[in-house]
Every structure is written in structure tokens, then in C-alpha cells.
XYZ file of C-alpha atoms in Angstrom:
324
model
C -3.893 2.526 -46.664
C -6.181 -0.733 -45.500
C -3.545 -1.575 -43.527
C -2.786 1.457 -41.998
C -6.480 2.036 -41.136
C -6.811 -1.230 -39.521
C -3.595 -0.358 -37.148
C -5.073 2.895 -36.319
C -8.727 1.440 -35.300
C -6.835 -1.410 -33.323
C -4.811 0.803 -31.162
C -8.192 3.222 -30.966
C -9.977 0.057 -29.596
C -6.604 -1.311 -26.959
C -6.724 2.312 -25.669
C -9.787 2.416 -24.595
C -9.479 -1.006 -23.092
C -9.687 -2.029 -19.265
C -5.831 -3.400 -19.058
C -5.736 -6.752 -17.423
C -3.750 -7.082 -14.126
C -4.068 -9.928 -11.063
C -6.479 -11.800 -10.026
C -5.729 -10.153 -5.941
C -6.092 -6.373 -7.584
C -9.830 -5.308 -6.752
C -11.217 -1.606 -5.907
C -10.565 -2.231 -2.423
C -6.959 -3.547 -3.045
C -5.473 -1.671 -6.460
C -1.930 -2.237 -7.942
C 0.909 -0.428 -6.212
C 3.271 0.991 -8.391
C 6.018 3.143 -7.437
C 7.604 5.570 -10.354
C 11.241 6.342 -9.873
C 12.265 9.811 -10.285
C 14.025 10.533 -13.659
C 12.333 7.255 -15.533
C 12.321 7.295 -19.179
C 9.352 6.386 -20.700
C 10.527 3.024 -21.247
C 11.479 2.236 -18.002
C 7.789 3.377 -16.976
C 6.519 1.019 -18.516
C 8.793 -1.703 -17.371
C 7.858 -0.868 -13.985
C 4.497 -0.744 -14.802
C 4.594 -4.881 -15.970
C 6.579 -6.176 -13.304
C 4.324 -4.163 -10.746
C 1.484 -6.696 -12.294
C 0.250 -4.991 -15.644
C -0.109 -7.237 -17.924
C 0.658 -5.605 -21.316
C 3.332 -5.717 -23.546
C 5.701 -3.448 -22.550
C 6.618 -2.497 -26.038
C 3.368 -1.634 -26.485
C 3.091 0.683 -23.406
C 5.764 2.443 -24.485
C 4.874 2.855 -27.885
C 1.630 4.502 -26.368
C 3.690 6.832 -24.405
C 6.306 7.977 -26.871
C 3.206 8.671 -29.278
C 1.155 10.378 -27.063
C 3.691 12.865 -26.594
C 3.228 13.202 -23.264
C 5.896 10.610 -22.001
C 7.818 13.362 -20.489
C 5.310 14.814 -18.850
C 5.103 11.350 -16.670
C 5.838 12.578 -12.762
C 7.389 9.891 -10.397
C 5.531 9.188 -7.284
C 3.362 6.074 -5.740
C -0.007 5.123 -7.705
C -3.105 2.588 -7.277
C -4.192 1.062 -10.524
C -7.751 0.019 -10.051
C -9.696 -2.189 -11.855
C -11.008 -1.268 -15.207
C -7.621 1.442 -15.770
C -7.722 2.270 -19.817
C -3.649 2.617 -21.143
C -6.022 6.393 -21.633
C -7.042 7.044 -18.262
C -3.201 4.768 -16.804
C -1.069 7.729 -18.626
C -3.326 10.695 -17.610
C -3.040 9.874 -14.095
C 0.993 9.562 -14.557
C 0.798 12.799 -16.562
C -1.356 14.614 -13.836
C 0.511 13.145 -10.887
C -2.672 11.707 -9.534
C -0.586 9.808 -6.755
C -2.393 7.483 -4.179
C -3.222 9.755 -1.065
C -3.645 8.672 2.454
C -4.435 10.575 6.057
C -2.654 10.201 8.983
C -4.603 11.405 12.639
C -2.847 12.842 15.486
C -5.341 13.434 18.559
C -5.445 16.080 20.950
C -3.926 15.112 24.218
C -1.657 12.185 22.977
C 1.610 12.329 24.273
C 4.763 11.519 22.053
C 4.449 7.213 22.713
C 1.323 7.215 21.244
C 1.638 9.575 18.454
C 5.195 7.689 17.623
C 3.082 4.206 18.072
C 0.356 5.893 15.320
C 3.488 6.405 13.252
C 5.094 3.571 13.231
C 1.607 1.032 12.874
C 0.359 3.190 10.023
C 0.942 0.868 6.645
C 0.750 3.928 4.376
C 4.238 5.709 5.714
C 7.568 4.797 4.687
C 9.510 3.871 8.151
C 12.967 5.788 8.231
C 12.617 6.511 11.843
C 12.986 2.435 13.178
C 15.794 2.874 15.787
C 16.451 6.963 16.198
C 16.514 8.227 19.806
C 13.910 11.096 20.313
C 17.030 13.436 20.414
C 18.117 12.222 16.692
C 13.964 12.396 15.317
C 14.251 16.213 16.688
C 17.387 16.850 14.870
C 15.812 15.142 11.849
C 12.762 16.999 11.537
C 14.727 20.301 12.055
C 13.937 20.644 15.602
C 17.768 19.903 16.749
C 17.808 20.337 21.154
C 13.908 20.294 21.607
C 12.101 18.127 23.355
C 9.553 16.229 21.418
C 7.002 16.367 23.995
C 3.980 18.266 22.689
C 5.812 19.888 19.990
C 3.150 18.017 17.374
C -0.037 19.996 16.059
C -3.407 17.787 16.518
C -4.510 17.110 13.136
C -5.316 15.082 10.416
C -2.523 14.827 7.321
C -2.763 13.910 4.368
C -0.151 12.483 2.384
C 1.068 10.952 -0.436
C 1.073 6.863 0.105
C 4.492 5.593 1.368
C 5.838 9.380 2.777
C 8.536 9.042 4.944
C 7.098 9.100 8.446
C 9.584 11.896 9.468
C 8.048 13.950 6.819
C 5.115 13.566 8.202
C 6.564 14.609 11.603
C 8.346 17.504 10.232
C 4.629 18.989 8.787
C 3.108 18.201 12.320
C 5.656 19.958 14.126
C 5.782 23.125 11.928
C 1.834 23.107 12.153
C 2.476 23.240 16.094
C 5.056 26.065 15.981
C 2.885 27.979 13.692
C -0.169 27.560 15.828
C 1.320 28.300 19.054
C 3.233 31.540 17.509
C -0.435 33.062 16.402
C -1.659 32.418 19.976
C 1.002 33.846 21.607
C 0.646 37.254 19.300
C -2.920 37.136 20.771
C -1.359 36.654 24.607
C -3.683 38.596 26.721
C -1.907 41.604 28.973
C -0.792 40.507 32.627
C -0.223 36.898 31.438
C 2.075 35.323 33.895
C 3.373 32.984 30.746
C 7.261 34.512 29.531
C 7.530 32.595 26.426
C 5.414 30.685 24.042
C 7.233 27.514 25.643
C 5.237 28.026 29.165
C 2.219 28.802 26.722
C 2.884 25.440 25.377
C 3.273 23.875 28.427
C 0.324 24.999 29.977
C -1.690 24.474 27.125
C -0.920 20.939 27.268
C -1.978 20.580 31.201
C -5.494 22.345 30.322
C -5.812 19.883 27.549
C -5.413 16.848 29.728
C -7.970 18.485 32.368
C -11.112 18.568 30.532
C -11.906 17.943 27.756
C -15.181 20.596 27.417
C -14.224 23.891 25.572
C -16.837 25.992 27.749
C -14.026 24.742 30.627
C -10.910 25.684 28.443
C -10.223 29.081 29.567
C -11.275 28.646 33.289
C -9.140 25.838 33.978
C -6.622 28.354 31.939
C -7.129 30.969 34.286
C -7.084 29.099 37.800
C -3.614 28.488 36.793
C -3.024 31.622 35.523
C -3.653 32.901 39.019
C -1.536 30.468 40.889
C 1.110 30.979 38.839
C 1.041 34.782 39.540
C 0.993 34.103 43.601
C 3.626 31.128 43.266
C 1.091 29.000 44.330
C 1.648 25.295 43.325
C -0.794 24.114 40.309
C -1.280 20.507 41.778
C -2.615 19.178 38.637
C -2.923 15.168 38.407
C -1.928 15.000 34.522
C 1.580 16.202 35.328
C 1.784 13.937 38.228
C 0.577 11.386 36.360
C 2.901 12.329 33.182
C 6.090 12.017 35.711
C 5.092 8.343 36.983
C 5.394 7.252 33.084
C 4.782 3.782 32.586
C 4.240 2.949 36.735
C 0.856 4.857 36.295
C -1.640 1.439 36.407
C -4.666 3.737 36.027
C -4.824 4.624 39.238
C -3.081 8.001 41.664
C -2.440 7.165 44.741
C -1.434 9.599 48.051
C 1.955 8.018 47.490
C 2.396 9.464 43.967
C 1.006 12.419 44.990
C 4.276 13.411 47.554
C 6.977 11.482 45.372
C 8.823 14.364 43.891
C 9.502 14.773 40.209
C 10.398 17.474 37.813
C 6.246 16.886 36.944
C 4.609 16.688 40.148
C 3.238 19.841 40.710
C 1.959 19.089 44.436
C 5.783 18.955 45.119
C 7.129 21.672 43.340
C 5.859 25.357 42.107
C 5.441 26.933 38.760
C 5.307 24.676 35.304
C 6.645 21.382 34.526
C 9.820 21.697 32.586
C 8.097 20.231 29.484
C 4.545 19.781 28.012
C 2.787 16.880 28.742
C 0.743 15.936 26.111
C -0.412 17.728 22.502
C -2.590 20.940 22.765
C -5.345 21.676 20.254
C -5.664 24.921 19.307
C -8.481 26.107 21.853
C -6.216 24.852 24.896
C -3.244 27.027 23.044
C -5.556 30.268 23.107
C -6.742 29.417 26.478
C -3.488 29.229 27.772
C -2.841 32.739 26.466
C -6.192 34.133 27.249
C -7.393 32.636 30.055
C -10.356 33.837 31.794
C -10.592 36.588 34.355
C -11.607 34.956 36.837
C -10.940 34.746 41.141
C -11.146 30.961 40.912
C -8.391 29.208 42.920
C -9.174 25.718 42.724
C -11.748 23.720 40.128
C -13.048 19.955 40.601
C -14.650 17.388 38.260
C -18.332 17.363 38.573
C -18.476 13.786 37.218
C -20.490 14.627 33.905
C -17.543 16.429 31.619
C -17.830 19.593 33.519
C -15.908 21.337 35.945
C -17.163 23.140 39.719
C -14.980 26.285 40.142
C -14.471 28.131 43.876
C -12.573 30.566 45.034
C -11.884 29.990 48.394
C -10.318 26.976 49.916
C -13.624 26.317 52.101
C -15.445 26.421 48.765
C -13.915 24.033 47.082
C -13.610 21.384 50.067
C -17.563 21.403 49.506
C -16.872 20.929 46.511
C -14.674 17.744 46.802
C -17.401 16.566 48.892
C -20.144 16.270 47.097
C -18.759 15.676 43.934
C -15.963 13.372 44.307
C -17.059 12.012 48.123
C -20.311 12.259 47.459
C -21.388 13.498 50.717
């Protein structure tokens, strides 16, 4: 009965003990350990020493089989900080506590950089080293689309080592969801015929300010050129077609060298977006604001000078831009 009451008080006291694990594992750098789907209990806790705890296996899996609860242990990726009781190591297995990161997708990227956030982000799993953007679309379950703009602005969170096509596949379903609520809200006479032009445009008012007040005016300028087939001559797309020649600087040259994206050259929309639209550009797009405007120019502080007439907006270019 001594004997037993001793075993009992020892394995009260280990439980509630920090376990000890490497010297390198701090609260700024826990223990990775990755639970395989299926694991018995005692290859949980095999997994669990040669990730770095150092405990008897035995007696981890003695503690597991007792409690239980081994299998109620759910597979996933975990951090083990410092001062992790064999108590509070097998609730967080039992709970599924798994080590969550975030991911940030900005409004206006185009598909290099979000693909560049993607691949440089340590928390994802890479599966997508070496896929066209034809075979990422088909992976996602976007088969025939073009990746351009197809990605909803926003932060993710997932859990740590996700395959980065998962995380892809949740951006891109964000996107169709938004853009199918703004097009249900698609205000009457909108020149737009699909939410794909919605899209599209979306993305150009996106890349032409970057003030929300402007959203819907910039929306509705090219709402009415679109309705008198008048070309949009917006620098984004111009710039967008020029790729990796554009040095920072539009030229006259660019300007007249045709593309499928230079709208100076050719009417209506570009065939594609251009860049990822938050959700204000996608409801300007679709409810743009009644306005006569014809033309808009940068005032030079984040703001936008709208005019009507051609005569207007020469002035305009004037004495904001020339500064005369």
C-alpha cells in the first residue's frame, strides 16, 4: 500500500513537471512536432522524443494510455514551449491546439508578388515549386482561369506548415464569393456583362487611387466611357502589359505600343484583371457613381481632380501635373 502510494505521488509530482527539451527551444523558438494522422499512442510519443522531448518514452505513453484520452490525440503540427507539463503536452494534443500562423495578401498585388509572399513565407508547406500558373489554377479548382486577380485581399490564418495551395484555394474562393455579392448589388444601367468585367475593372480602380472617397468616381468615369466606347486610357493597364520592361517610369513610347492592356490603343477592358481588388474597388466597380465626369487626374496629395469636359481637364493636367 506504501508502495503504491509512493508511485501514485511520484507520477502526481512528474505530471505536473516542466518536461525538459533543448537547450535552442525558448518562447520565441518552441519545439516543432508534427503528429501523423492515425498514430497510436505509442507512436505519439515516439515522435514526441525524437522531435527533442526528453522523457522516457515508456513513460509518455504510460501517461497517455492511463489518461484515457490517448485516442482522443488529433494529428496536426504543434509548438512545445518552455515550461510544457506531460498535463498541459496531452491537453493540447487532445484539444488540437495546433501552432497557427497568418499569411497577408495586399490589395493591388498582382499574381508575382502574391506567388513571391507564398513561396518566402516559412510557415507554408511548398507543393507548388515548379507548377505553371495554368497547373496552380487547375490545382486549386480553378481549371482554365487566369490567375490574375482571382485572389481575395486578406489576411489567413492557418495551421503552421499548410500546403501553400491550400492557402490559395481559400484566397481564391474568398475572391469568387466577394465578387458574386457585389455583382448581386450591380447597380441598373451598368455597362459591366459579367462579374468577370466587374473584376476587371475593379482591379484598374484599385491600382488608380488608393483613397476610398475616390473609389466610386474613378468607377464611374469608366463606367461612362465604357458606355460611349470611349477608350479608358488608364496607365496601370499600360503599365501591367509592359511586365517586367516597366523601370518605374511611362514613357510616350509605351503609351502607343499596342497590347492586349494598353488601353490608349485599344477600347473597352483589358482581357484580364490587373492586379487584386479589395472589396470597396469590387462594389465600386458595380456601383459606380453617377457622375458626368469624363476624365480624372492626380492632384499630387492622394486625391483625385475630376472634369467633365476635355478643356476641363487639360487645366487640370496643368496645374497639377505641369504645374503651370
Amino acid at each position: 500500500m506504501l508502495l503504491g502510494l509512493a508511485v501514485a505521488a511520484a507520477a502526481a509530482w512528474w505530471l505536473r513537471q516542466p518536461l525538459q527539451m533543448p537547450d535552442t527551444v525558448s518562447a520565441e523558438t518552441p519545439l516543432d512536432v508534427t503528429i501523423a494522422p492515425g498514430a497510436s499512442a505509442r507512436a505519439v510519443a515516439d515522435t514526441l522524443v525524437n522531435a527533442g522531448v526528453q522523457a522516457p518514452s515508456v513513460l509518455l505513453y504510460a501517461w497517455f494510455r492511463l489518461s484515457g484520452d490517448s485516442r482522443k490525440i488529433k494529428a496536426g503540427s504543434y509548438e512545445l514551449a518552455p515550461g510544457t507539463t506531460p498535463t498541459s503536452l496531452l491537453s493540447k494534443l487532445v484539444r488540437g491546439e495546433q501552432a497557427l500562423r497568418s499569411l497577408t495578401l495586399l490589395e493591388g498585388w498582382n499574381i508575382r508578388q502574391v506567388l513571391q509572399a507564398v513561396r518566402s513565407s516559412p510557415d507554408l508547406r511548398q507543393d507548388l515549386d515548379g507548377v505553371s500558373m495554368a497547373e496552380l489554377m487547375a490545382r486549386i479548382g480553378y481549371p482554365g482561369r487566369h490567375p490574375e486577380g482571382r485572389f481575395f485581399p486578406d489576411t489567413y490564418r492557418m495551421v503552421k506548415h499548410t500546403p501553400a495551395s491550400a492557402v490559395l484555394r481559400q484566397a481564391a474562393q474568398a475572391m469568387e464569393q466577394q465578387l458574386n455579392a457585389a455583382w448581386s448589388q450591380r447597380a441598373p444601367g451598368s455597362p459591366l456583362r459579367s462579374p468577370d468585367e466587374a473584376l476587371i475593372l475593379a482591379s484598374i480602380v484599385e491600382k488608380e487611387t488608393g483613397l476610398e472617397s475616390d473609389r466610386a468616381m474613378v468607377a464611374g468615369v469608366f463606367s461612362n466611357r465604357l458606355r460611349i466606347g470611349m477608350r479608358l486610357q488608364t496607365d496601370p493597364s499600360v503599365i501591367y502589359g509592359m511586365g517586367e520592361r516597366f523601370d518605374g517610369n511611362i514613357r510616350r513610347s509605351d503609351l502607343q505600343t499596342d497590347t492586349p492592356y494598353n488601353t490608349y490603343t485599344r477600347a473597352g477592358l483589358p482581357p484580364t484583371p490587373i492586379a487584386m481588388p479589395g472589396r470597396n474597388s469590387l462594389l465600386a466597380a458595380v456601383r459606380p457613381a453617377s457622375t458626368k465626369a469624363m476624365y480624372f487626374v492626380a492632384r499630387g496629395d492622394g486625391a483625385s481632380y475630376f472634369s467633365t469636359t476635355l478643356d476641363e481637364h487639360n487645366a487640370a493636367v496643368r496645374r497639377y501635373i505641369l504645374g503651370r
